[in-house]
Short mmCIF file of C-alpha atoms and ligand atoms in Angstrom, two decimals:
data_model
loop_
_atom_site.label_atom_id
_atom_site.label_comp_id
_atom_site.label_asym_id
_atom_site.label_seq_id
_atom_site.Cartn_x
_atom_site.Cartn_y
_atom_site.Cartn_z
CA MET A 1 7.03 5.45 13.98
CA PRO A 2 4.83 8.34 15.21
CA HIS A 3 4.60 11.24 12.77
CA ASP A 4 6.23 13.68 15.23
CA ALA A 5 9.26 11.42 15.55
CA LEU A 6 9.55 11.28 11.76
CA LEU A 7 9.39 15.08 11.52
CA SER A 8 12.11 15.33 14.13
CA LEU A 9 14.28 12.87 12.16
CA GLN A 10 13.77 15.12 9.14
CA LEU A 11 15.55 17.95 10.97
CA ASP A 12 18.57 15.69 11.55
CA HIS A 13 18.41 14.73 7.87
CA LEU A 14 18.52 18.38 6.83
CA LYS A 15 21.44 19.14 9.15
CA GLU A 16 23.31 16.20 7.66
CA LEU A 17 22.50 17.35 4.12
CA GLN A 18 23.72 20.86 4.92
CA ALA A 19 27.03 19.41 6.10
CA ARG A 20 27.37 17.08 3.09
CA TYR A 21 26.53 19.86 0.65
CA GLU A 22 28.84 22.41 2.30
CA SER A 23 31.68 19.92 2.03
CA ALA A 24 30.93 19.09 -1.64
CA LEU A 25 30.66 22.79 -2.56
CA ALA A 26 33.92 23.66 -0.80
CA ASP A 27 35.73 20.74 -2.48
CA GLN A 28 34.53 21.92 -5.89
CA GLY A 29 35.30 25.59 -5.26
CA PHE A 30 31.75 26.98 -5.09
CA ASP A 31 30.32 29.39 -2.52
CA SER A 32 26.69 28.57 -3.15
CA LEU A 33 24.31 26.40 -5.13
CA LEU A 34 20.91 27.04 -6.70
CA ILE A 35 18.75 23.95 -7.34
CA ALA A 36 15.80 24.09 -9.77
CA SER A 37 12.86 21.81 -8.97
CA GLY A 38 12.13 21.76 -12.71
CA ALA A 39 9.10 22.16 -14.95
CA ALA A 40 7.06 19.64 -16.87
CA PRO A 41 7.87 19.88 -20.58
CA PHE A 42 5.07 20.18 -23.09
CA ARG A 43 4.41 17.28 -25.42
CA TYR A 44 5.79 18.11 -28.82
CA GLY A 45 3.25 19.98 -30.97
CA ASP A 46 0.70 19.98 -28.16
CA ASP A 47 -0.46 22.30 -25.38
CA GLN A 48 -0.43 19.47 -22.80
CA ALA A 49 2.47 18.97 -20.39
CA TRP A 50 3.87 15.66 -19.11
CA HIS A 51 3.10 14.85 -15.49
CA PHE A 52 5.66 16.44 -13.18
CA GLN A 53 7.65 14.74 -10.40
CA GLY A 54 10.69 16.95 -9.78
CA TYR A 55 14.49 16.84 -9.87
CA GLY A 56 16.35 14.42 -7.55
CA PRO A 57 18.49 16.87 -5.52
CA PHE A 58 15.43 19.08 -4.94
CA LEU A 59 13.50 16.06 -3.67
CA HIS A 60 16.44 15.02 -1.51
CA TRP A 61 16.09 18.33 0.38
CA THR A 62 12.35 18.88 0.31
CA GLY A 63 10.49 15.69 -0.69
CA LEU A 64 8.11 18.01 -2.58
CA THR A 65 7.41 16.06 -5.76
CA GLY A 66 4.56 18.04 -7.27
CA HIS A 67 6.07 21.54 -7.17
CA GLU A 68 7.28 23.03 -10.46
CA HIS A 69 9.24 26.28 -10.84
CA CYS A 70 10.66 26.22 -7.31
CA TRP A 71 14.24 27.11 -6.45
CA LEU A 72 16.39 26.17 -3.48
CA TRP A 73 19.53 28.10 -2.54
CA ILE A 74 22.22 26.44 -0.42
CA ARG A 75 25.12 28.40 1.15
CA GLU A 76 27.71 27.65 3.75
CA GLY A 77 26.69 28.87 7.19
CA HIS A 78 23.24 30.11 6.09
CA LYS A 79 19.74 28.73 6.22
CA PRO A 80 18.72 27.27 2.86
CA VAL A 81 16.10 29.40 1.09
CA LEU A 82 13.21 27.84 -0.82
CA TRP A 83 11.29 29.98 -3.34
CA LEU A 84 7.93 28.27 -3.54
CA HIS A 85 6.07 29.02 -6.76
CA GLU A 86 2.54 30.11 -5.81
CA PRO A 87 1.14 32.12 -8.71
CA VAL A 88 -2.26 33.72 -8.68
CA ASP A 89 -3.80 31.54 -11.37
CA PHE A 90 -7.43 30.64 -12.04
CA TRP A 91 -6.44 27.66 -14.22
CA HIS A 92 -4.38 25.76 -11.66
CA ALA A 93 -4.32 25.33 -7.90
CA ASN A 94 -1.38 25.87 -5.58
CA GLN A 95 -0.74 23.02 -3.20
CA PRO A 96 -0.31 24.57 0.27
CA LEU A 97 2.50 23.17 2.43
CA PRO A 98 1.41 21.71 5.75
CA GLU A 99 3.17 23.52 8.62
CA GLU A 100 6.04 21.29 9.66
CA PRO A 101 9.23 21.70 11.71
CA TRP A 102 11.51 21.63 8.64
CA GLN A 103 10.29 25.13 7.82
CA ALA A 104 12.40 26.33 10.77
CA PHE A 105 15.47 24.94 9.00
CA ILE A 106 14.64 26.12 5.48
CA GLU A 107 13.35 29.65 4.92
CA VAL A 108 10.32 29.50 2.63
CA ARG A 109 9.54 32.51 0.41
CA SER A 110 6.46 32.60 -1.76
CA SER A 111 7.13 33.51 -5.39
CA GLN A 112 4.83 34.60 -8.21
CA SER A 113 7.45 34.09 -10.87
CA PRO A 114 8.58 30.80 -12.37
CA ARG A 115 11.96 32.38 -13.03
CA ALA A 116 15.11 31.93 -10.94
CA PRO A 117 15.32 34.39 -8.03
CA VAL A 118 17.85 37.20 -8.06
CA LEU A 119 20.37 36.19 -5.40
CA ASP A 120 21.97 38.48 -2.89
CA ASP A 121 25.75 38.02 -2.96
CA PRO A 122 25.87 34.41 -4.23
CA GLY A 123 29.67 34.37 -4.67
CA SER A 124 30.87 31.63 -6.98
CA LEU A 125 27.53 30.03 -7.88
CA ALA A 126 26.63 26.63 -9.32
CA VAL A 127 23.13 26.11 -10.74
CA ILE A 128 21.78 22.59 -11.19
CA GLY A 129 18.65 21.21 -12.79
CA ASP A 130 17.03 20.49 -16.13
CA PRO A 131 19.18 22.38 -18.70
CA ASP A 132 16.06 23.81 -20.36
CA VAL A 133 14.96 25.30 -17.02
CA ILE A 134 18.32 26.72 -15.88
CA ASP A 135 19.25 28.07 -19.32
CA CYS A 136 20.17 31.78 -18.97
CA VAL A 137 20.35 31.64 -15.16
CA PRO A 138 23.65 33.29 -14.06
CA GLY A 139 26.15 30.84 -12.52
CA GLU A 140 27.90 27.70 -13.71
CA PRO A 141 25.29 25.26 -15.05
CA ASN A 142 25.43 21.60 -13.95
CA PRO A 143 29.17 21.33 -13.17
CA GLU A 144 29.96 17.69 -13.79
CA ASN A 145 32.25 17.05 -10.82
CA LEU A 146 29.87 18.78 -8.44
CA LEU A 147 26.92 16.75 -9.75
CA ARG A 148 28.90 13.57 -9.14
CA ALA A 149 29.73 14.68 -5.60
CA LEU A 150 26.09 15.56 -4.91
CA ASP A 151 24.94 12.19 -6.25
CA GLU A 152 27.29 10.64 -3.72
CA THR A 153 25.46 12.47 -0.89
CA ARG A 154 22.42 10.32 -1.74
CA VAL A 155 24.11 6.94 -1.45
CA ARG A 156 24.14 6.47 2.35
CA LYS A 157 20.63 7.17 3.53
CA THR A 158 19.93 9.05 6.75
CA PRO A 159 17.59 7.51 9.36
CA TYR A 160 14.84 9.86 8.10
CA GLU A 161 15.21 8.55 4.57
CA ILE A 162 15.13 4.95 5.74
CA GLU A 163 11.95 5.60 7.69
CA CYS A 164 10.33 7.23 4.63
CA LEU A 165 11.31 4.22 2.53
CA ALA A 166 9.88 1.92 5.21
CA GLN A 167 6.58 3.82 5.20
CA ALA A 168 6.45 3.77 1.39
CA ASN A 169 6.88 0.00 1.61
CA ALA A 170 4.11 -0.35 4.19
CA VAL A 171 1.64 1.54 1.98
CA ALA A 172 2.69 -0.29 -1.18
CA LEU A 173 2.18 -3.65 0.52
CA VAL A 174 -1.45 -2.74 1.25
CA GLY A 175 -1.76 -2.13 -2.49
CA HIS A 176 -0.11 -5.44 -3.36
CA ARG A 177 -2.54 -7.32 -1.12
CA ALA A 178 -5.47 -5.57 -2.79
CA ALA A 179 -4.02 -6.40 -6.22
CA ARG A 180 -3.69 -10.07 -5.33
CA ASP A 181 -7.29 -10.13 -4.07
CA ALA A 182 -8.48 -8.46 -7.27
CA PHE A 183 -6.64 -11.10 -9.31
CA ALA A 184 -8.28 -13.87 -7.24
CA GLU A 185 -11.66 -12.25 -7.99
CA GLY A 186 -10.95 -12.46 -11.73
CA GLU A 187 -10.23 -8.77 -12.39
CA SER A 188 -8.50 -7.53 -15.54
CA GLU A 189 -5.11 -5.81 -15.53
CA PHE A 190 -6.96 -2.49 -15.52
CA GLY A 191 -9.16 -3.61 -12.62
CA ILE A 192 -6.09 -4.72 -10.67
CA SER A 193 -4.49 -1.33 -11.28
CA LEU A 194 -7.59 0.41 -9.92
CA ALA A 195 -7.56 -1.86 -6.86
CA TYR A 196 -3.89 -1.01 -6.26
CA GLN A 197 -4.46 2.73 -6.63
CA HIS A 198 -7.53 2.64 -4.41
CA ALA A 199 -5.73 0.75 -1.65
CA THR A 200 -2.63 2.96 -1.74
CA ARG A 201 -4.63 6.20 -2.12
CA GLN A 202 -2.19 7.27 -4.80
CA ARG A 203 -2.93 7.93 -8.42
CA GLU A 204 -0.61 6.23 -10.81
CA ALA A 205 0.88 9.45 -12.18
CA ASP A 206 2.23 10.23 -8.70
CA ALA A 207 3.80 6.80 -8.23
CA PRO A 208 7.57 6.45 -8.71
CA TYR A 209 6.96 4.58 -11.97
CA HIS A 210 4.10 3.29 -14.06
CA SER A 211 2.93 0.03 -12.48
CA ILE A 212 3.74 -3.14 -14.38
CA ILE A 213 0.69 -5.39 -14.17
CA GLY A 214 0.84 -8.44 -16.42
CA LEU A 215 -1.56 -11.36 -16.51
CA ASN A 216 -0.53 -14.64 -18.15
CA ASP A 217 2.00 -14.25 -20.97
CA HIS A 218 2.14 -10.46 -20.37
CA ALA A 219 4.08 -11.26 -17.19
CA GLY A 220 6.96 -12.26 -19.47
CA THR A 221 7.51 -8.71 -20.75
CA LEU A 222 9.86 -7.13 -18.21
CA HIS A 223 8.37 -3.63 -18.40
CA TYR A 224 4.92 -4.51 -19.78
CA GLN A 225 3.22 -1.14 -20.12
CA TYR A 226 -0.43 -1.71 -21.12
CA TYR A 227 -3.56 -2.70 -19.22
CA ASP A 228 -6.09 -5.01 -20.79
CA THR A 229 -9.51 -3.85 -19.69
CA ARG A 230 -10.96 -7.34 -20.03
CA PRO A 231 -9.78 -10.30 -17.95
CA PRO A 232 -8.34 -13.27 -19.80
CA GLY A 233 -10.66 -16.27 -20.13
CA HIS A 234 -8.30 -18.35 -18.03
CA PRO A 235 -6.24 -16.33 -15.50
CA ARG A 236 -2.99 -18.29 -15.03
CA SER A 237 -0.64 -15.78 -13.40
CA LEU A 238 -0.23 -12.24 -12.14
CA LEU A 239 3.03 -10.28 -12.01
CA ILE A 240 2.68 -6.85 -10.40
CA ASP A 241 5.62 -4.49 -10.00
CA ALA A 242 4.23 -1.37 -8.32
CA GLY A 243 5.46 1.27 -5.91
CA VAL A 244 4.41 4.23 -3.85
CA ARG A 245 6.02 7.53 -2.96
CA PHE A 246 6.06 8.64 0.66
CA ARG A 247 7.38 12.19 1.24
CA GLY A 248 9.26 11.79 -2.05
CA TYR A 249 10.77 8.37 -1.26
CA CYS A 250 10.00 5.34 -3.42
CA ALA A 251 8.97 1.77 -2.77
CA ASP A 252 9.64 -0.65 -5.63
CA ILE A 253 8.01 -4.02 -4.98
CA THR A 254 7.18 -6.97 -7.22
CA ARG A 255 5.01 -9.98 -6.44
CA THR A 256 3.95 -12.90 -8.61
CA THR A 257 0.90 -15.08 -7.99
CA ALA A 258 -0.10 -18.34 -9.68
CA GLY A 259 -3.68 -18.86 -10.81
CA PRO A 260 -5.78 -21.84 -9.74
CA GLY A 261 -4.45 -25.21 -10.91
CA GLU A 262 -1.01 -23.85 -11.92
CA SER A 263 0.91 -26.15 -9.60
CA HIS A 264 4.10 -26.21 -11.66
CA PHE A 265 4.22 -22.43 -11.90
CA ALA A 266 3.37 -22.14 -8.20
CA ALA A 267 6.31 -24.44 -7.38
CA LEU A 268 8.61 -22.21 -9.44
CA ILE A 269 7.36 -19.12 -7.59
CA HIS A 270 7.97 -20.87 -4.28
CA GLY A 271 11.51 -21.86 -5.32
CA LEU A 272 12.32 -18.38 -6.60
CA GLU A 273 10.98 -16.80 -3.42
CA ARG A 274 13.19 -19.02 -1.25
CA LEU A 275 16.15 -18.00 -3.39
CA GLN A 276 15.13 -14.33 -3.21
CA LEU A 277 15.05 -14.44 0.60
CA ARG A 278 18.53 -16.00 0.67
CA LEU A 279 19.78 -13.23 -1.63
CA CYS A 280 18.23 -10.57 0.60
CA ASP A 281 20.07 -12.14 3.51
CA MET A 282 23.38 -11.71 1.70
CA VAL A 283 22.97 -7.92 1.95
CA ALA A 284 25.59 -6.66 4.43
CA PRO A 285 28.36 -4.06 4.58
CA GLY A 286 31.45 -5.12 2.64
CA VAL A 287 29.56 -7.43 0.23
CA GLU A 288 30.09 -6.85 -3.49
CA TYR A 289 26.61 -6.36 -4.96
CA ILE A 290 27.63 -8.20 -8.10
CA ASP A 291 28.26 -11.28 -5.97
CA ILE A 292 24.55 -11.26 -5.09
CA HIS A 293 23.77 -11.04 -8.80
CA ARG A 294 26.07 -14.01 -9.51
CA LYS A 295 24.56 -15.98 -6.63
CA ALA A 296 21.14 -15.40 -8.19
CA HIS A 297 22.33 -17.06 -11.39
CA GLN A 298 23.61 -20.07 -9.45
CA GLY A 299 20.32 -20.32 -7.56
CA ILE A 300 18.29 -20.07 -10.76
CA ALA A 301 20.43 -22.83 -12.32
CA ALA A 302 19.64 -25.04 -9.32
CA LEU A 303 15.94 -24.22 -9.64
CA LEU A 304 15.90 -24.98 -13.38
CA SER A 305 17.45 -28.37 -12.58
CA ALA A 306 15.27 -29.16 -9.60
CA THR A 307 12.07 -28.46 -11.53
CA GLY A 308 13.20 -30.49 -14.56
CA LEU A 309 13.26 -27.53 -16.93
CA VAL A 310 16.93 -28.27 -17.65
CA THR A 311 18.42 -31.75 -17.50
CA GLY A 312 21.82 -33.35 -18.06
CA LEU A 313 23.91 -30.31 -17.15
CA ASP A 314 25.39 -29.38 -13.77
CA ASP A 315 24.51 -26.01 -12.24
CA GLN A 316 27.82 -24.41 -13.17
CA SER A 317 27.43 -25.37 -16.83
CA ILE A 318 23.86 -24.06 -16.84
CA VAL A 319 25.25 -20.66 -15.82
CA GLU A 320 28.42 -20.72 -17.92
CA ARG A 321 26.64 -21.78 -21.11
CA GLY A 322 24.29 -18.80 -20.81
CA ILE A 323 21.08 -20.69 -20.01
CA THR A 324 20.30 -18.74 -16.83
CA ARG A 325 20.63 -15.46 -18.72
CA VAL A 326 17.83 -16.55 -21.04
CA PHE A 327 15.53 -17.06 -18.06
CA PHE A 328 16.89 -14.12 -16.00
CA PRO A 329 18.06 -11.44 -18.44
CA HIS A 330 18.12 -8.38 -16.13
CA GLY A 331 20.22 -7.29 -13.16
CA ILE A 332 19.53 -8.27 -9.55
CA GLY A 333 18.56 -4.71 -8.62
CA HIS A 334 19.60 -1.13 -7.99
CA PHE A 335 19.83 1.70 -5.47
CA LEU A 336 16.52 3.11 -4.24
CA GLY A 337 15.72 6.58 -2.88
CA VAL A 338 13.94 9.66 -4.22
CA GLN A 339 14.35 8.06 -7.64
CA VAL A 340 13.37 4.47 -8.18
CA HIS A 341 16.68 3.75 -9.90
CA ASP A 342 18.66 5.99 -7.59
CA VAL A 343 21.88 7.66 -8.67
CA ALA A 344 25.57 6.78 -8.25
CA GLY A 345 25.19 3.03 -8.67
CA LYS A 346 27.70 2.58 -11.46
CA PRO A 347 31.04 4.30 -10.85
CA THR A 348 32.39 1.37 -12.85
CA ALA A 349 30.62 -0.18 -15.82
CA PRO A 350 28.94 -3.56 -15.30
CA PRO A 351 30.89 -6.62 -16.44
CA GLU A 352 30.18 -8.26 -19.79
CA ASP A 353 28.19 -11.11 -18.24
CA ALA A 354 25.82 -8.66 -16.47
CA PRO A 355 25.31 -5.79 -18.93
CA PHE A 356 22.05 -4.57 -17.38
CA LEU A 357 23.25 -4.47 -13.79
CA ARG A 358 22.50 -0.99 -12.38
CA LEU A 359 24.70 -1.24 -9.32
CA THR A 360 28.34 -2.29 -9.33
CA ARG A 361 29.46 -1.11 -5.88
CA ARG A 362 30.51 -2.75 -2.65
CA LEU A 363 27.70 -2.39 -0.11
CA GLU A 364 28.06 0.08 2.76
CA THR A 365 25.95 0.80 5.80
CA GLY A 366 23.05 3.09 4.91
CA MET A 367 22.72 2.04 1.29
CA VAL A 368 19.25 0.87 0.21
CA VAL A 369 18.98 -1.62 -2.63
CA THR A 370 16.38 -3.75 -4.33
CA ILE A 371 16.79 -7.51 -4.62
CA GLU A 372 14.69 -8.69 -7.55
CA PRO A 373 15.54 -12.02 -9.16
CA GLY A 374 13.29 -13.19 -11.98
CA LEU A 375 12.57 -16.28 -14.02
CA TYR A 376 10.75 -15.65 -17.28
CA PHE A 377 9.57 -17.49 -20.36
CA ILE A 378 10.39 -14.89 -23.02
CA PRO A 379 9.82 -16.25 -26.53
CA SER A 380 12.45 -14.11 -28.28
CA LEU A 381 15.16 -15.27 -25.85
CA LEU A 382 13.98 -18.89 -25.54
CA GLU A 383 13.60 -19.66 -29.24
CA PRO A 384 17.33 -19.57 -30.12
CA LEU A 385 18.09 -21.65 -27.01
CA LEU A 386 15.48 -24.30 -27.80
CA GLU A 387 16.61 -24.52 -31.40
CA GLY A 388 20.34 -24.48 -30.66
CA GLU A 389 22.72 -27.16 -29.48
CA LEU A 390 21.51 -26.91 -25.87
CA GLY A 391 17.90 -27.56 -26.92
CA PRO A 392 17.98 -31.27 -25.97
CA HIS A 393 18.79 -30.25 -22.37
CA LEU A 394 15.52 -28.36 -22.03
CA ASP A 395 12.07 -29.76 -21.35
CA GLN A 396 10.51 -28.11 -24.37
CA ASP A 397 6.96 -29.27 -23.66
CA LEU A 398 7.02 -27.93 -20.13
CA ILE A 399 8.53 -24.64 -21.28
CA ARG A 400 5.83 -24.26 -23.94
CA ARG A 401 3.14 -24.85 -21.34
CA LEU A 402 4.69 -22.39 -18.89
CA ARG A 403 5.04 -19.69 -21.53
CA GLY A 404 1.40 -18.87 -20.97
CA CYS A 405 2.28 -17.88 -17.38
CA GLY A 406 4.83 -15.32 -18.62
CA GLY A 407 7.27 -15.16 -15.78
CA ILE A 408 8.11 -14.48 -12.18
CA ARG A 409 9.79 -11.59 -10.40
CA ILE A 410 9.99 -11.10 -6.65
CA GLU A 411 11.37 -7.78 -5.45
CA ASP A 412 12.06 -6.39 -1.97
CA ASN A 413 13.72 -3.21 -0.71
CA VAL A 414 16.62 -3.84 1.64
CA VAL A 415 18.71 -1.53 3.84
CA VAL A 416 22.37 -2.27 4.55
CA THR A 417 22.70 -1.93 8.34
CA GLY A 418 25.88 -1.83 10.40
CA THR A 419 25.93 -5.58 10.79
CA GLY A 420 23.69 -7.00 8.07
CA ASN A 421 20.39 -5.90 6.62
CA ARG A 422 16.84 -4.83 7.25
CA ASN A 423 14.27 -5.95 4.69
CA LEU A 424 11.76 -3.07 4.54
CA THR A 425 9.33 -5.10 2.47
CA ARG A 426 9.14 -7.94 4.99
CA ASP A 427 9.34 -5.86 8.19
CA GLY A 428 6.77 -7.22 10.58
N1 LIG B 1 10.08 -1.15 -11.20
C1 LIG B 1 11.27 -1.11 -11.97
C2 LIG B 1 12.33 -1.92 -11.38
O1 LIG B 1 12.06 -2.84 -10.65
O2 LIG B 1 13.49 -1.66 -11.54
MN1 MN B 2 13.47 -2.45 -9.05
MN1 MN B 3 10.25 -3.00 -9.62
#
């Protein structure tokens, strides 16, 4: 989409937000709302702050991730006002805003002070944001029911938001291709991270989350957080879960690649990818998300059977006796937006058989979800299974060999459309 068309969609997005917010404020009995962008806290006992990314509702309106100490005031029937913190400071730079049409919808005022602005006739005022930042600001701080209602305004994405998520996906995919090439060239986890950052033109601190880049057995730690600076002697597998922000919106993509000669692992990746595509195709309005999660378990049972990892049990027993949960211990995915695990996914708690599921809702048009099945060889989960009564049903030798490949996850970002879905990660 041309940039001008995107900027024009942003105006529609802001009009829609104004309407959604006015309705939520009226329902909760407030006349106006002050949103704090936030401030990076200092590390305990140190003079260094954590890297800043900003508070969700502020990003929902502005997409401005790197701006601390800003305030946004929303009122019925008035233009929103943004106080943009631009101190005269020889230690730090101010990031100028490019001139864009949204500045006709939101009044921007430059502010020297990090403190909340003094508001002219705010009426009954709610103030939301990091409690440490809004402490002492007049108004009702973080009213629970209002926060819930505002979270709900983020569930059905506007066309602008979907386009931002699509563009975040397009950029992230360039990074994933570069990462795969770096792996093929024998790079270390650190080298692959550099290749990803270089290709996406985004430093890791600005990404929606710290990239997960695991070679070999490291791929079996779900949120593996280190980078080896030296490549392994024998590269057997790469799992990379890495995203990008575009105008505040997140991509969250995972790909797994087998090393040379790993035909069994490559076959598992192929089988899991076929399953993953079928699961993505289930995304449609009216579908219970948990049914996609349960379908993933059935598909993984079939894959464990077909590849000989589990024998002598039918697929249903493989699920019911808890074997698939050893290989696939996390949920099938979550909402995606200005936060990688976007809000409002769990109005009801997940069921006992899916404790880590982050989304328990029925799908509706405009929702954006991830679909991310996995199949891992995690020693701490496998050991009790191999040593227990089900042990004889598992090909222990094959599992021991595959442990060195760690695991597989394949993750796409999918929009619920009016009639089905649009997979942003496989567009085009
Ligand atoms: N990147 C974290 C996740 O997939 O949920
Ligand atoms: Mn995810
Ligand atoms: Mn991910």
